[in-house]
PDB file of C-alpha atoms and ligand atoms in Angstrom:
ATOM      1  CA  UNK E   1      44.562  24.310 256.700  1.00 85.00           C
ATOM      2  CA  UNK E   2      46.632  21.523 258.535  1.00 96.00           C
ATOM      3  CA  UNK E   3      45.607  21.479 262.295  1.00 98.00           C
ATOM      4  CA  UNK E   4      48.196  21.701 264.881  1.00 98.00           C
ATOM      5  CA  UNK E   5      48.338  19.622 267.942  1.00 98.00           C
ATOM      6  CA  UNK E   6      51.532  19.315 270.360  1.00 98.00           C
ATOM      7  CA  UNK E   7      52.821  17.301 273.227  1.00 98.00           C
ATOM      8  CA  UNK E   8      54.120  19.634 276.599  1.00 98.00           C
ATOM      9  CA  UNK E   9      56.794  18.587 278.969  1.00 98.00           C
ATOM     10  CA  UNK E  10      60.557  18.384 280.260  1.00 98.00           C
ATOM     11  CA  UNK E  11      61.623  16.151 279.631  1.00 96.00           C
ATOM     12  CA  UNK E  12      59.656  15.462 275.885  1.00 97.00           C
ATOM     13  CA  UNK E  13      62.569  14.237 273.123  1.00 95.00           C
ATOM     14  CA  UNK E  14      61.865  10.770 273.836  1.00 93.00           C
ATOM     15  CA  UNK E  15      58.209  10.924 273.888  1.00 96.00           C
ATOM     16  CA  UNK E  16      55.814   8.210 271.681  1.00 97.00           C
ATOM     17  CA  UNK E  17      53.036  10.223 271.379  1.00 98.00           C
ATOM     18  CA  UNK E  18      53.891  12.005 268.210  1.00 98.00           C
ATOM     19  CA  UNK E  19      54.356   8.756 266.426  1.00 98.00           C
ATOM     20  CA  UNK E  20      50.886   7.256 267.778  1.00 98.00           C
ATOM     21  CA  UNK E  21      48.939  10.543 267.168  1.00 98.00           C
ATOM     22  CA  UNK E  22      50.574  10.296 263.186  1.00 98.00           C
ATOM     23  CA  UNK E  23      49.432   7.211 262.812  1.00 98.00           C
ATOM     24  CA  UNK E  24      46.123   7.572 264.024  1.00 98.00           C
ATOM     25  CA  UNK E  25      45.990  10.512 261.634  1.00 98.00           C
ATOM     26  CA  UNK E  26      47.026   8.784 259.035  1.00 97.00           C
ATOM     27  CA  UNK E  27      44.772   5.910 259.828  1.00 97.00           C
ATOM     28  CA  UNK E  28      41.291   7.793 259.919  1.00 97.00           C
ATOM     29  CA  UNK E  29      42.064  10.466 257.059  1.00 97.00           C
ATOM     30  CA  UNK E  30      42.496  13.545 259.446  1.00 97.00           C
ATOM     31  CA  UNK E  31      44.433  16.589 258.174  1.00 97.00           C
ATOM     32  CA  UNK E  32      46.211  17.447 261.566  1.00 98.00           C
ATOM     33  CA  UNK E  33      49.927  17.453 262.666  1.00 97.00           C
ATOM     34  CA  UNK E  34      51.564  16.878 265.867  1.00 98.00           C
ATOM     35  CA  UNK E  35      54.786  18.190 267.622  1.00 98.00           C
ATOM     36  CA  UNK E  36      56.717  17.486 270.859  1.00 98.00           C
ATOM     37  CA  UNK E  37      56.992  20.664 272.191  1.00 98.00           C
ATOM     38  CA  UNK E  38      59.840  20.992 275.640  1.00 98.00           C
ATOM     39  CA  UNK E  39      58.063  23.558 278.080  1.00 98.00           C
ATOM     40  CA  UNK E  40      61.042  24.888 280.792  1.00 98.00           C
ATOM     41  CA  UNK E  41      59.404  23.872 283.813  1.00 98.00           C
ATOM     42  CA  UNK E  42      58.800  27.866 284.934  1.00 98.00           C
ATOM     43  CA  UNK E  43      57.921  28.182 281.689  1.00 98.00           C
ATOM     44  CA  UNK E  44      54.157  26.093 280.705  1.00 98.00           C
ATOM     45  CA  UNK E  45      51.873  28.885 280.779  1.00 98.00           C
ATOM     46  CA  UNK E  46      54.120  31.156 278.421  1.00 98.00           C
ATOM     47  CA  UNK E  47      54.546  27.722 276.323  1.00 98.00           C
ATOM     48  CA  UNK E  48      51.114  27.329 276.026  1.00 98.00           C
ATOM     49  CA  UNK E  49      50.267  30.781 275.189  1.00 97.00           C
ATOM     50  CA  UNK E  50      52.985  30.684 272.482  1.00 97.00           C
ATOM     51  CA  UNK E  51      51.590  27.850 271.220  1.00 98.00           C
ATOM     52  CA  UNK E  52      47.802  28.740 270.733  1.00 97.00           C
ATOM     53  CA  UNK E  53      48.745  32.121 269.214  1.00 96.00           C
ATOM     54  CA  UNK E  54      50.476  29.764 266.521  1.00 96.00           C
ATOM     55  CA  UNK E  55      47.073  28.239 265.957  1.00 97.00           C
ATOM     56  CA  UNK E  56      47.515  25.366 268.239  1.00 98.00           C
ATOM     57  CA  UNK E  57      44.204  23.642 268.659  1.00 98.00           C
ATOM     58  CA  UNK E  58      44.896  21.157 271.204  1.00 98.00           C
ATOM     59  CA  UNK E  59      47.538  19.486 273.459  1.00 98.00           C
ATOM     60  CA  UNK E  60      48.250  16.736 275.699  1.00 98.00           C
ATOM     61  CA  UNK E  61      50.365  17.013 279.115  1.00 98.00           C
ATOM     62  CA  UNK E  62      52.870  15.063 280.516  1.00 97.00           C
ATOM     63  CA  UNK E  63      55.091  15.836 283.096  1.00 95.00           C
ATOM     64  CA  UNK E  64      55.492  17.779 284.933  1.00 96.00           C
ATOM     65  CA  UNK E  65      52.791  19.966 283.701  1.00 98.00           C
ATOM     66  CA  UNK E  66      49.349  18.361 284.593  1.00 97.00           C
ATOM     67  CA  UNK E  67      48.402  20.086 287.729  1.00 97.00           C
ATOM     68  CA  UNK E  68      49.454  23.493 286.052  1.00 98.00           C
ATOM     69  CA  UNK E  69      47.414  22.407 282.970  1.00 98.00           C
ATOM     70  CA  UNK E  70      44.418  21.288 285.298  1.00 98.00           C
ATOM     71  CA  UNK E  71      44.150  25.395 286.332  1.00 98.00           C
ATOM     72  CA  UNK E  72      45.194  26.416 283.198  1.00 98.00           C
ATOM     73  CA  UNK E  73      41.848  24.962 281.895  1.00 98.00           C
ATOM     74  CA  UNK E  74      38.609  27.225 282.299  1.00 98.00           C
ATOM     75  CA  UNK E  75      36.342  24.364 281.766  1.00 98.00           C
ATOM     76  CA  UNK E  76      37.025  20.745 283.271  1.00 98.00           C
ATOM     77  CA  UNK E  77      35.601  17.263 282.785  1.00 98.00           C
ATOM     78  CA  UNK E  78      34.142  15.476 285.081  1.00 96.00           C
ATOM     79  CA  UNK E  79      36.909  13.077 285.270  1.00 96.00           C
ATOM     80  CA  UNK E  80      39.649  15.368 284.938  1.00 97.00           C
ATOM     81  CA  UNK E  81      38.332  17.392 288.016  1.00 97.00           C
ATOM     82  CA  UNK E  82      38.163  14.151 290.020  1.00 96.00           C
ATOM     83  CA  UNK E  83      41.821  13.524 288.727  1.00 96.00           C
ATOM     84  CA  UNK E  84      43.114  16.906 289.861  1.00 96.00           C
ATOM     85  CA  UNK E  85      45.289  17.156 287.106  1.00 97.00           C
ATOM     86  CA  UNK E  86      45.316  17.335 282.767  1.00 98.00           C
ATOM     87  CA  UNK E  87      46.425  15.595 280.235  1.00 98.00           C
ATOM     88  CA  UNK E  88      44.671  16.726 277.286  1.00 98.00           C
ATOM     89  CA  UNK E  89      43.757  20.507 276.533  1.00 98.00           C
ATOM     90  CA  UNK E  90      41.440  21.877 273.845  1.00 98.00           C
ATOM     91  CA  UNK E  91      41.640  25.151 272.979  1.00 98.00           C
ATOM     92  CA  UNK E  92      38.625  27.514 271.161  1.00 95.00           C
ATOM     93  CA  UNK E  93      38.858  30.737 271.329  1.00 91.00           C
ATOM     94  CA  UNK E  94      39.511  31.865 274.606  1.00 91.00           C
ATOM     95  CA  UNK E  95      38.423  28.665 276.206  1.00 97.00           C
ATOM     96  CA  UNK E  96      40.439  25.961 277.271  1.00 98.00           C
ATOM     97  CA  UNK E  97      39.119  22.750 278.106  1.00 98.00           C
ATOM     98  CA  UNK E  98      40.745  20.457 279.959  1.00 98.00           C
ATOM     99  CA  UNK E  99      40.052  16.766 280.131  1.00 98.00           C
ATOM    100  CA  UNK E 100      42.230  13.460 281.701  1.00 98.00           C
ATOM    101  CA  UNK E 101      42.456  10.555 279.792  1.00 98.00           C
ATOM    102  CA  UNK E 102      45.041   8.814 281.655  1.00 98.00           C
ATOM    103  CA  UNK E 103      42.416   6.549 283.192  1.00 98.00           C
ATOM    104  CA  UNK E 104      39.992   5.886 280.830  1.00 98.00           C
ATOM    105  CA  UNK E 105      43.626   4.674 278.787  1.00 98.00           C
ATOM    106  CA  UNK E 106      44.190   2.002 281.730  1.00 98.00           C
ATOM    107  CA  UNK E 107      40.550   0.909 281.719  1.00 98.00           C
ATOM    108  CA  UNK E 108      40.953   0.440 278.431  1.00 98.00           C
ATOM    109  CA  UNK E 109      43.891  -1.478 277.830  1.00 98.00           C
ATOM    110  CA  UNK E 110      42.408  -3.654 281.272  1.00 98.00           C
ATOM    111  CA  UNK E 111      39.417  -4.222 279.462  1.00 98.00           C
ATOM    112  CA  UNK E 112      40.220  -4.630 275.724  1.00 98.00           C
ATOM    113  CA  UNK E 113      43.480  -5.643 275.090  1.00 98.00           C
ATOM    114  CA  UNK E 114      44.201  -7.658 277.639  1.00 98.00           C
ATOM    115  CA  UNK E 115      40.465  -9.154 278.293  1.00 98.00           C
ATOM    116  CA  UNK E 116      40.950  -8.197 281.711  1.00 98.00           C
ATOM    117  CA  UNK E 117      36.771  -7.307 283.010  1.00 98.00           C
ATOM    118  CA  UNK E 118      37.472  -5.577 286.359  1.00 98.00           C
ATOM    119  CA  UNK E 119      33.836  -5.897 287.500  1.00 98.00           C
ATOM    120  CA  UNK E 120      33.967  -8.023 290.731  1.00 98.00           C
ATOM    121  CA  UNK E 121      37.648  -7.692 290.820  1.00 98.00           C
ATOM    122  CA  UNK E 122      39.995  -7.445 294.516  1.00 98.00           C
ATOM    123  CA  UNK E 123      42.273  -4.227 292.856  1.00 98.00           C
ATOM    124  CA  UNK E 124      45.532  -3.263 294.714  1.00 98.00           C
ATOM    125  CA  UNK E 125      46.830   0.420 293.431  1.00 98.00           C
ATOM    126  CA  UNK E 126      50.182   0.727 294.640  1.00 98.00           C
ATOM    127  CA  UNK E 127      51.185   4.255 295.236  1.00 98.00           C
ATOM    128  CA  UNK E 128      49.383   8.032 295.996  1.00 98.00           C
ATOM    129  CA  UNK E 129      50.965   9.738 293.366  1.00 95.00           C
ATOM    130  CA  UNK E 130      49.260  12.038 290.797  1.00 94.00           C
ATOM    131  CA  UNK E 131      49.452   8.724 288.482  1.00 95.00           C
ATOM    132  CA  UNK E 132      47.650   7.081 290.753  1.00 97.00           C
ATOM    133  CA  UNK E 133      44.916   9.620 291.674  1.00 96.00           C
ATOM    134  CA  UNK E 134      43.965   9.901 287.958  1.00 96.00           C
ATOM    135  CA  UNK E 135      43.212   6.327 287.518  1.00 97.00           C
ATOM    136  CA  UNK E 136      40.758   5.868 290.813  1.00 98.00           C
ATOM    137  CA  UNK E 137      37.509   7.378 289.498  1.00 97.00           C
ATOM    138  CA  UNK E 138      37.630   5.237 286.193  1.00 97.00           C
ATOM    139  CA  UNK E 139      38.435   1.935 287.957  1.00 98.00           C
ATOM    140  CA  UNK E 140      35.728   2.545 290.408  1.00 98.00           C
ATOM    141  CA  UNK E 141      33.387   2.918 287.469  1.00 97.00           C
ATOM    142  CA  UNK E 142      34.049  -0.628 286.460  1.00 98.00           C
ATOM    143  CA  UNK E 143      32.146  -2.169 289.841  1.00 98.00           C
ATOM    144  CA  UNK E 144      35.319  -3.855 291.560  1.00 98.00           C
ATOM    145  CA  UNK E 145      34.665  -5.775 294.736  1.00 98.00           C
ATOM    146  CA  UNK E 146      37.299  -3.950 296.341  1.00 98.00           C
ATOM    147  CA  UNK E 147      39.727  -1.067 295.685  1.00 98.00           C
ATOM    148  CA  UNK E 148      42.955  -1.365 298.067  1.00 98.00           C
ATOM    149  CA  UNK E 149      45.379   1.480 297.513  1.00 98.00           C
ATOM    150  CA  UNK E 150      48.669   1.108 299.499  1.00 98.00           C
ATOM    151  CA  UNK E 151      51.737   3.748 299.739  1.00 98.00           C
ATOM    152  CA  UNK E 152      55.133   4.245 301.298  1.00 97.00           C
ATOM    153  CA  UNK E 153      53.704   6.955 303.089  1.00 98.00           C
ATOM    154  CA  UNK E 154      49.904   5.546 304.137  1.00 98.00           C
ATOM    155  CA  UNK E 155      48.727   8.570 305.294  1.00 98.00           C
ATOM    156  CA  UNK E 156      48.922   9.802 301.355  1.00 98.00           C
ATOM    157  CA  UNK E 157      46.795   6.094 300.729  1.00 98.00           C
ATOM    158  CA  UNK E 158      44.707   7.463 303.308  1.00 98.00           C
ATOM    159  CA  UNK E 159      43.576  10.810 301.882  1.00 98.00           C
ATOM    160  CA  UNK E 160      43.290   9.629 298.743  1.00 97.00           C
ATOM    161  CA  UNK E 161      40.683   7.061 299.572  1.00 98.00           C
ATOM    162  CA  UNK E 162      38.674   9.737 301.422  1.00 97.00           C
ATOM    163  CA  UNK E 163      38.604  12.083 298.929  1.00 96.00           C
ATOM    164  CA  UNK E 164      36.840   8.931 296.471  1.00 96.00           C
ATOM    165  CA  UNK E 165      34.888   7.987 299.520  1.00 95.00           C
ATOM    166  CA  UNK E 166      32.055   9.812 297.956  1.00 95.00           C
ATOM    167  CA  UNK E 167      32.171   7.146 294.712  1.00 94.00           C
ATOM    168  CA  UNK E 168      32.978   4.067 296.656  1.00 95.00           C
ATOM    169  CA  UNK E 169      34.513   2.756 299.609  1.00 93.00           C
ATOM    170  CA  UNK E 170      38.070   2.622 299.568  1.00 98.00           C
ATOM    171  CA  UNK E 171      41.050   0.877 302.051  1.00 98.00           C
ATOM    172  CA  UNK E 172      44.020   1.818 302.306  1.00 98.00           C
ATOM    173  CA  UNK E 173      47.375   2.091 303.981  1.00 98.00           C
ATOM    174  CA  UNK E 174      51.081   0.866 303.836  1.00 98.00           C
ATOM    175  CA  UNK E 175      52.556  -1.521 301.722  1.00 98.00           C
ATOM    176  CA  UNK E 176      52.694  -4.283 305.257  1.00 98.00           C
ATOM    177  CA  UNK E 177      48.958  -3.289 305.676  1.00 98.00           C
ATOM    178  CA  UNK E 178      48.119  -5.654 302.605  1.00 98.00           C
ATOM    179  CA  UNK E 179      49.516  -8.959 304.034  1.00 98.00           C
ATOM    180  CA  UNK E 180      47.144 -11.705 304.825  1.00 97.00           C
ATOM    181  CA  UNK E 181      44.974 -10.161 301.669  1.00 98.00           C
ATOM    182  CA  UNK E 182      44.803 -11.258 297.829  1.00 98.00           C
ATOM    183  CA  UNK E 183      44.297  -9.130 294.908  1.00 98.00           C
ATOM    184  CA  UNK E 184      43.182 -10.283 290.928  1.00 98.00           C
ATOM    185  CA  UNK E 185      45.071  -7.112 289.776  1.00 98.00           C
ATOM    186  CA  UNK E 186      47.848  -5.554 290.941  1.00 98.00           C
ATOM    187  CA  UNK E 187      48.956  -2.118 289.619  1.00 98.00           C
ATOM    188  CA  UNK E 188      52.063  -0.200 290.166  1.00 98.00           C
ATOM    189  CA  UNK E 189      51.584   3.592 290.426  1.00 98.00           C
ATOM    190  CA  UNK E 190      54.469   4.218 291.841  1.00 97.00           C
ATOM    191  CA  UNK E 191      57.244   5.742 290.132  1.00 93.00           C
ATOM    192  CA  UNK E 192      59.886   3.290 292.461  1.00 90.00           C
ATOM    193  CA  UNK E 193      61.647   1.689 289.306  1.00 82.00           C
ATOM    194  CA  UNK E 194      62.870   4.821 288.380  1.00 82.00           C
ATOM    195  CA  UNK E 195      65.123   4.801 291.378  1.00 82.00           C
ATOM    196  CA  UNK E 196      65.711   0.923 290.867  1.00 79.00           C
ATOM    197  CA  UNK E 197      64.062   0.335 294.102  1.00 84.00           C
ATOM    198  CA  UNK E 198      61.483  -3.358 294.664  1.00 87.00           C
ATOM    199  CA  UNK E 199      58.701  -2.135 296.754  1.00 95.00           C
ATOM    200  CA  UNK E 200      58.412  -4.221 300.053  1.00 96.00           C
ATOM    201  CA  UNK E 201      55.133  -6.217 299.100  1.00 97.00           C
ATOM    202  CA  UNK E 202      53.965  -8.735 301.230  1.00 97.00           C
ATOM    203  CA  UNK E 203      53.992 -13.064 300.238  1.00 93.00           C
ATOM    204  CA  UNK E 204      50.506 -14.144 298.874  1.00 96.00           C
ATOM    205  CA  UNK E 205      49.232 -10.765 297.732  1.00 98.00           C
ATOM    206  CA  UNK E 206      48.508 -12.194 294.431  1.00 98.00           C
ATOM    207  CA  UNK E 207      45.781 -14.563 294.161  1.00 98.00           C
ATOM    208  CA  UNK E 208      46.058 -17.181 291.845  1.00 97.00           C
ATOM    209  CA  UNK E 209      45.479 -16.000 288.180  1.00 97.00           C
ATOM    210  CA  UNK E 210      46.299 -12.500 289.038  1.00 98.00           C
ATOM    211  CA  UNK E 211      47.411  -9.693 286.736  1.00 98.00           C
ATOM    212  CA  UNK E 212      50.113  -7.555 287.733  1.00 98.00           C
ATOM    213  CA  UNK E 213      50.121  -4.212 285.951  1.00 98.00           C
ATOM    214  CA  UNK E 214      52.587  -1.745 285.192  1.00 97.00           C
ATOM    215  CA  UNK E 215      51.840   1.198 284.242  1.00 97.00           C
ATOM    216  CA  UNK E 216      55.713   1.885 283.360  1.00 95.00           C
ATOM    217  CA  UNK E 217      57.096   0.618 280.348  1.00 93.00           C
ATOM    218  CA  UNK E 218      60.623   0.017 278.310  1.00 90.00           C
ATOM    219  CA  UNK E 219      62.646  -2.384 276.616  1.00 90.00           C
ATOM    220  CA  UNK E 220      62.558  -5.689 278.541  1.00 88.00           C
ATOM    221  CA  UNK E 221      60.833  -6.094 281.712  1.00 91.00           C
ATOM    222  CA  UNK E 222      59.848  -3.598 284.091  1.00 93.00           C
ATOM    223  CA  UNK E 223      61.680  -3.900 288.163  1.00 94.00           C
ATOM    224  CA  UNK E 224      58.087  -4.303 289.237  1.00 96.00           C
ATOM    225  CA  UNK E 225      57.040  -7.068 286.887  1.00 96.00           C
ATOM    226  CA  UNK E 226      59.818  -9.193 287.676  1.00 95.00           C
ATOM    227  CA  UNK E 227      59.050  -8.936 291.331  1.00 96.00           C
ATOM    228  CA  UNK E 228      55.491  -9.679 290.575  1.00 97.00           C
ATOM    229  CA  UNK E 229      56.193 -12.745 288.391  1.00 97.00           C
ATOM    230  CA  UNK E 230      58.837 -13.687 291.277  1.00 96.00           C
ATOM    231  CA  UNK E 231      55.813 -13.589 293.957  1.00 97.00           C
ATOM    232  CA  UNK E 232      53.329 -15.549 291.578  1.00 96.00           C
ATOM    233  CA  UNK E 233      51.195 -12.845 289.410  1.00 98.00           C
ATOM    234  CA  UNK E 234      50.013 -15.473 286.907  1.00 97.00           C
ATOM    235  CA  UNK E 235      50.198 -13.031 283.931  1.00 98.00           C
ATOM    236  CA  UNK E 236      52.233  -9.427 283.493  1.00 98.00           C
ATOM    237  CA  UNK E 237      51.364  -6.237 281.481  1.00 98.00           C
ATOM    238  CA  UNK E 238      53.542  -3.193 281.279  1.00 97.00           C
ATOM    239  CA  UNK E 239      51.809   0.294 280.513  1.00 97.00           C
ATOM    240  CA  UNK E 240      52.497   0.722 276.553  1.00 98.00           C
ATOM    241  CA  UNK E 241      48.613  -0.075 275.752  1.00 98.00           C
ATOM    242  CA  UNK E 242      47.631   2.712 278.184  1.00 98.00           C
ATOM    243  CA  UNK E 243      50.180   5.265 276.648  1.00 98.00           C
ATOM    244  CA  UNK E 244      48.242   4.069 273.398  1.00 98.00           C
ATOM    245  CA  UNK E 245      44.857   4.116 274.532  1.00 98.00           C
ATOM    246  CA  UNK E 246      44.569   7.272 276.465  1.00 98.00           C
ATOM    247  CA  UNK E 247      46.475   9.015 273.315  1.00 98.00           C
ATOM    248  CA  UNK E 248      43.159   7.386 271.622  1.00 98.00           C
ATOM    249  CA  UNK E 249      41.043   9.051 274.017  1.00 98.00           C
ATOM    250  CA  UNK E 250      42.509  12.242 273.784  1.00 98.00           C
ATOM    251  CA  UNK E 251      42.338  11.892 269.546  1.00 98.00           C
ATOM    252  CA  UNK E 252      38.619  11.605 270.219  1.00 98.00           C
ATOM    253  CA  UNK E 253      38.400  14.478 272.329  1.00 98.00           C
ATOM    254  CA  UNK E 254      39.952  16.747 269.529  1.00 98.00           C
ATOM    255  CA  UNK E 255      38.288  14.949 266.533  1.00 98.00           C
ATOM    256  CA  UNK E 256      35.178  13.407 267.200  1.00 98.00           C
ATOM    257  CA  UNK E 257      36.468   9.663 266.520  1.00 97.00           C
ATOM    258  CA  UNK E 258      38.392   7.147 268.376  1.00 97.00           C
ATOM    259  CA  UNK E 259      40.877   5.794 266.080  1.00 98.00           C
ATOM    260  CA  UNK E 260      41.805   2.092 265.818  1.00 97.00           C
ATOM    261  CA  UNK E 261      44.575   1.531 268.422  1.00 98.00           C
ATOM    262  CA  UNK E 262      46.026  -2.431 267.913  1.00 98.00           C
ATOM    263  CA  UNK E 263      47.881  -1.226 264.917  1.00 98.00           C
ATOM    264  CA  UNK E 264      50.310   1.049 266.340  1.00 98.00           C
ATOM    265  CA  UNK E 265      49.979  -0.665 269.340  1.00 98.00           C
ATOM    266  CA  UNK E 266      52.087  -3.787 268.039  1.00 97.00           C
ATOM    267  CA  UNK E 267      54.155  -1.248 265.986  1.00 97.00           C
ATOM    268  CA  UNK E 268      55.483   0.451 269.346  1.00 97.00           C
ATOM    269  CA  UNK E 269      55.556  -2.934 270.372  1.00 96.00           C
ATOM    270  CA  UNK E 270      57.752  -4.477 267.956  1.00 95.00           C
ATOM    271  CA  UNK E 271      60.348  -1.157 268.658  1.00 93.00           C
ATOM    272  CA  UNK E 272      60.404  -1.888 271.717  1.00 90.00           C
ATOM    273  CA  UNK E 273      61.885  -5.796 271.607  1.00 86.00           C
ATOM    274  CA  UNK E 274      63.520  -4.795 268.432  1.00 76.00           C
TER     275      UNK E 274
HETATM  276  P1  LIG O 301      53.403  10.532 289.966  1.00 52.98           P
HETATM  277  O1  LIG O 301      52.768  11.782 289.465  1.00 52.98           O
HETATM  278  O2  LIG O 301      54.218   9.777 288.952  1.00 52.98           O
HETATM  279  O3  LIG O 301      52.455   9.642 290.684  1.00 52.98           O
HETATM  280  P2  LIG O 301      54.424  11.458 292.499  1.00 52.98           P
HETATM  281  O4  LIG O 301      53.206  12.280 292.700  1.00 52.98           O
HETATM  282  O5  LIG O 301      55.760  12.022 292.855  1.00 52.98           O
HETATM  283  O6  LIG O 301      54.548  11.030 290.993  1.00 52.98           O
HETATM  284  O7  LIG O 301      54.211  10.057 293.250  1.00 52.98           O
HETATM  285  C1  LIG O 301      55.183   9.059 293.232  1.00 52.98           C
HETATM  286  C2  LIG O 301      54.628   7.827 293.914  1.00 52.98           C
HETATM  287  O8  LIG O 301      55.619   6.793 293.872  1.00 52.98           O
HETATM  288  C3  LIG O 301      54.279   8.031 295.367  1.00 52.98           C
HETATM  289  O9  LIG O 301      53.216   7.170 295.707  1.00 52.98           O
HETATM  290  C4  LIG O 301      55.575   7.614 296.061  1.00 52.98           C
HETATM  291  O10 LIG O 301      55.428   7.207 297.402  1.00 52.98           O
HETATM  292  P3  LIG O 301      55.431   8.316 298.602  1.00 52.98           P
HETATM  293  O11 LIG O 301      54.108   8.992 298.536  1.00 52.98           O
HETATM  294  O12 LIG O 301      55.611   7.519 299.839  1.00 52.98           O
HETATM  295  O13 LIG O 301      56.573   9.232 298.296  1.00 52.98           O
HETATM  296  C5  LIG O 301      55.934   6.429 295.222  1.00 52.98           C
HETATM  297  N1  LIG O 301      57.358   6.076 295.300  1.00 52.98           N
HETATM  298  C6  LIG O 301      58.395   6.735 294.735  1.00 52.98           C
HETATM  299  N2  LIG O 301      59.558   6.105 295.003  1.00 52.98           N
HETATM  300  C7  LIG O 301      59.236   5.013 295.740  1.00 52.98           C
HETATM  301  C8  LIG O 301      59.996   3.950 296.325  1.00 52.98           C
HETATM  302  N3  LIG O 301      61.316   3.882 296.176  1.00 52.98           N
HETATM  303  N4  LIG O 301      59.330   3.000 297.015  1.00 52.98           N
HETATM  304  C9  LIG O 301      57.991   3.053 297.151  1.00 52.98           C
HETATM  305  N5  LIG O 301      57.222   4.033 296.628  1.00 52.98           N
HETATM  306  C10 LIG O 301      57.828   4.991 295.934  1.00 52.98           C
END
């Protein structure tokens, strides 16, 4: 029998990942298929519950469901506990595991696609956010010189870099707090473009060669990109590969194998400019 997987969230129409988790079916021979499913946003739990008495055997989590999917879940990874928050959900039986894969995606695209090592690297994380929380455990794994997160509101920055202090040391603090340093990779966490709004980022942040990452992404440039190519970022990445790669990671998590990502990596790509 076919196994069924699903996407969760409000809003879901417009979401990739049934496309990318098709094609990596299709790719590596597995007899699976994969809906978007729209949760009402009182209503996860009961959508979930619907969903495994279909026969549902896993699920990824978007928003605004991951911290109510992170205690859904009776067992937790590692990194998912670290994240605070789910994206991808296996069910068996009564147990429901729930894992994050959001930043072992970014690491990923970082690493691989864009040949980006972040061993040794000065990192800026711009915003607090749940986006940024899950991504701080699996940079720190990669050995950066530094890890700098700045916020709108430092005192988020602030608790966030305590509660890693335990990994690695962490700064942080307001957006102004980063003048007079440099960074090889800047990422944006925040969710800012959304609202249209630049963030207020200080001259010289990015040292020369520096990547400026977004983890947003759409048809043309992000808001943040520009700025960063505006300020000097010598090269510009918006967050499709992640969507791709930590859809990979959850694949693996349900199946055993990590599918090839490039292919439907350019494929999104290609919709995207066309
Ligand atoms: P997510 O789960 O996407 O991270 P969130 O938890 O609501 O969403 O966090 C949004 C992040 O974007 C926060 O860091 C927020 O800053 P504050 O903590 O100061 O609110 C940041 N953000 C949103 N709009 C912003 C703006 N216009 N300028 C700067 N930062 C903004």
């Amino acid at each position: 029998m076919t196994d069924l997987y699903a996407v969760f969230g409000n809003p879901i129409a417009h979401s990739k990942s049934p496309l990318i988790h098709a094609a990596f079916a299709a790719a590596s021979g597995q007899d699976m298929c994969y809906e978007a499913r729209l949760a009402a946003v009182d209503g996860f739990f009961q959508a979930i519950s619907q969903f495994v008495a279909d026969g549902g055997k896993g699920a990824n989590v978007t928003v605004p469901f991951k911290e109510e999917a992170f205690r859904l879940a009776t067992r937790l990874s590692e990194r998912a506990a670290r994240a605070g928050a789910v994206n991808t959900l296996a069910f068996d039986g009564q147990a429901i595991f729930g894992d994050n894969t959001d930043g072992a995606g970014l690491v990923a695209d970082l690493t691989g696609n864009l040949a980006c090592p972040l061993a040794g690297k000065r990192i800026l994380l711009l915003g607090a956010g749940g986006a940024s929380r899950g991504v701080i455990a699996p940079l720190l794994a990669e050995r950066p010189a530094s890890l700098f997160i700045a916020n709108r509101s430092a005192d988020k920055a602030l608790a966030l870099a305590a509660a890693f202090a335990d990994v690695a040391p962490v700064e942080a603090g307001s957006f102004g707090e980063t003048a007079g340093k440099s960074f090889d990779l800047v990422i944006n966490a925040t969710s800012a473009s959304l609202a249209g709004e630049a963030l207020p980022l200080p001259p010289g942040i990015f040292a020369a060669g520096c990547l400026a990452y977004d983890m947003m992404y759409g048809k043309g440039e992000t808001p943040f990109l520009r700025q960063a190519s505006e300020q000097g970022a010598a090269r510009c990445a918006d967050g499709l590969g992640m969507l791709v790669e930590q859809a990979a990671e959850a694949f693996r998590v349900w199946r055993g194998l990590r599918p090839a990502t490039a292919p439907v990596l350019a494929t999104l790509r290609a919709g995207l400019a066309g």
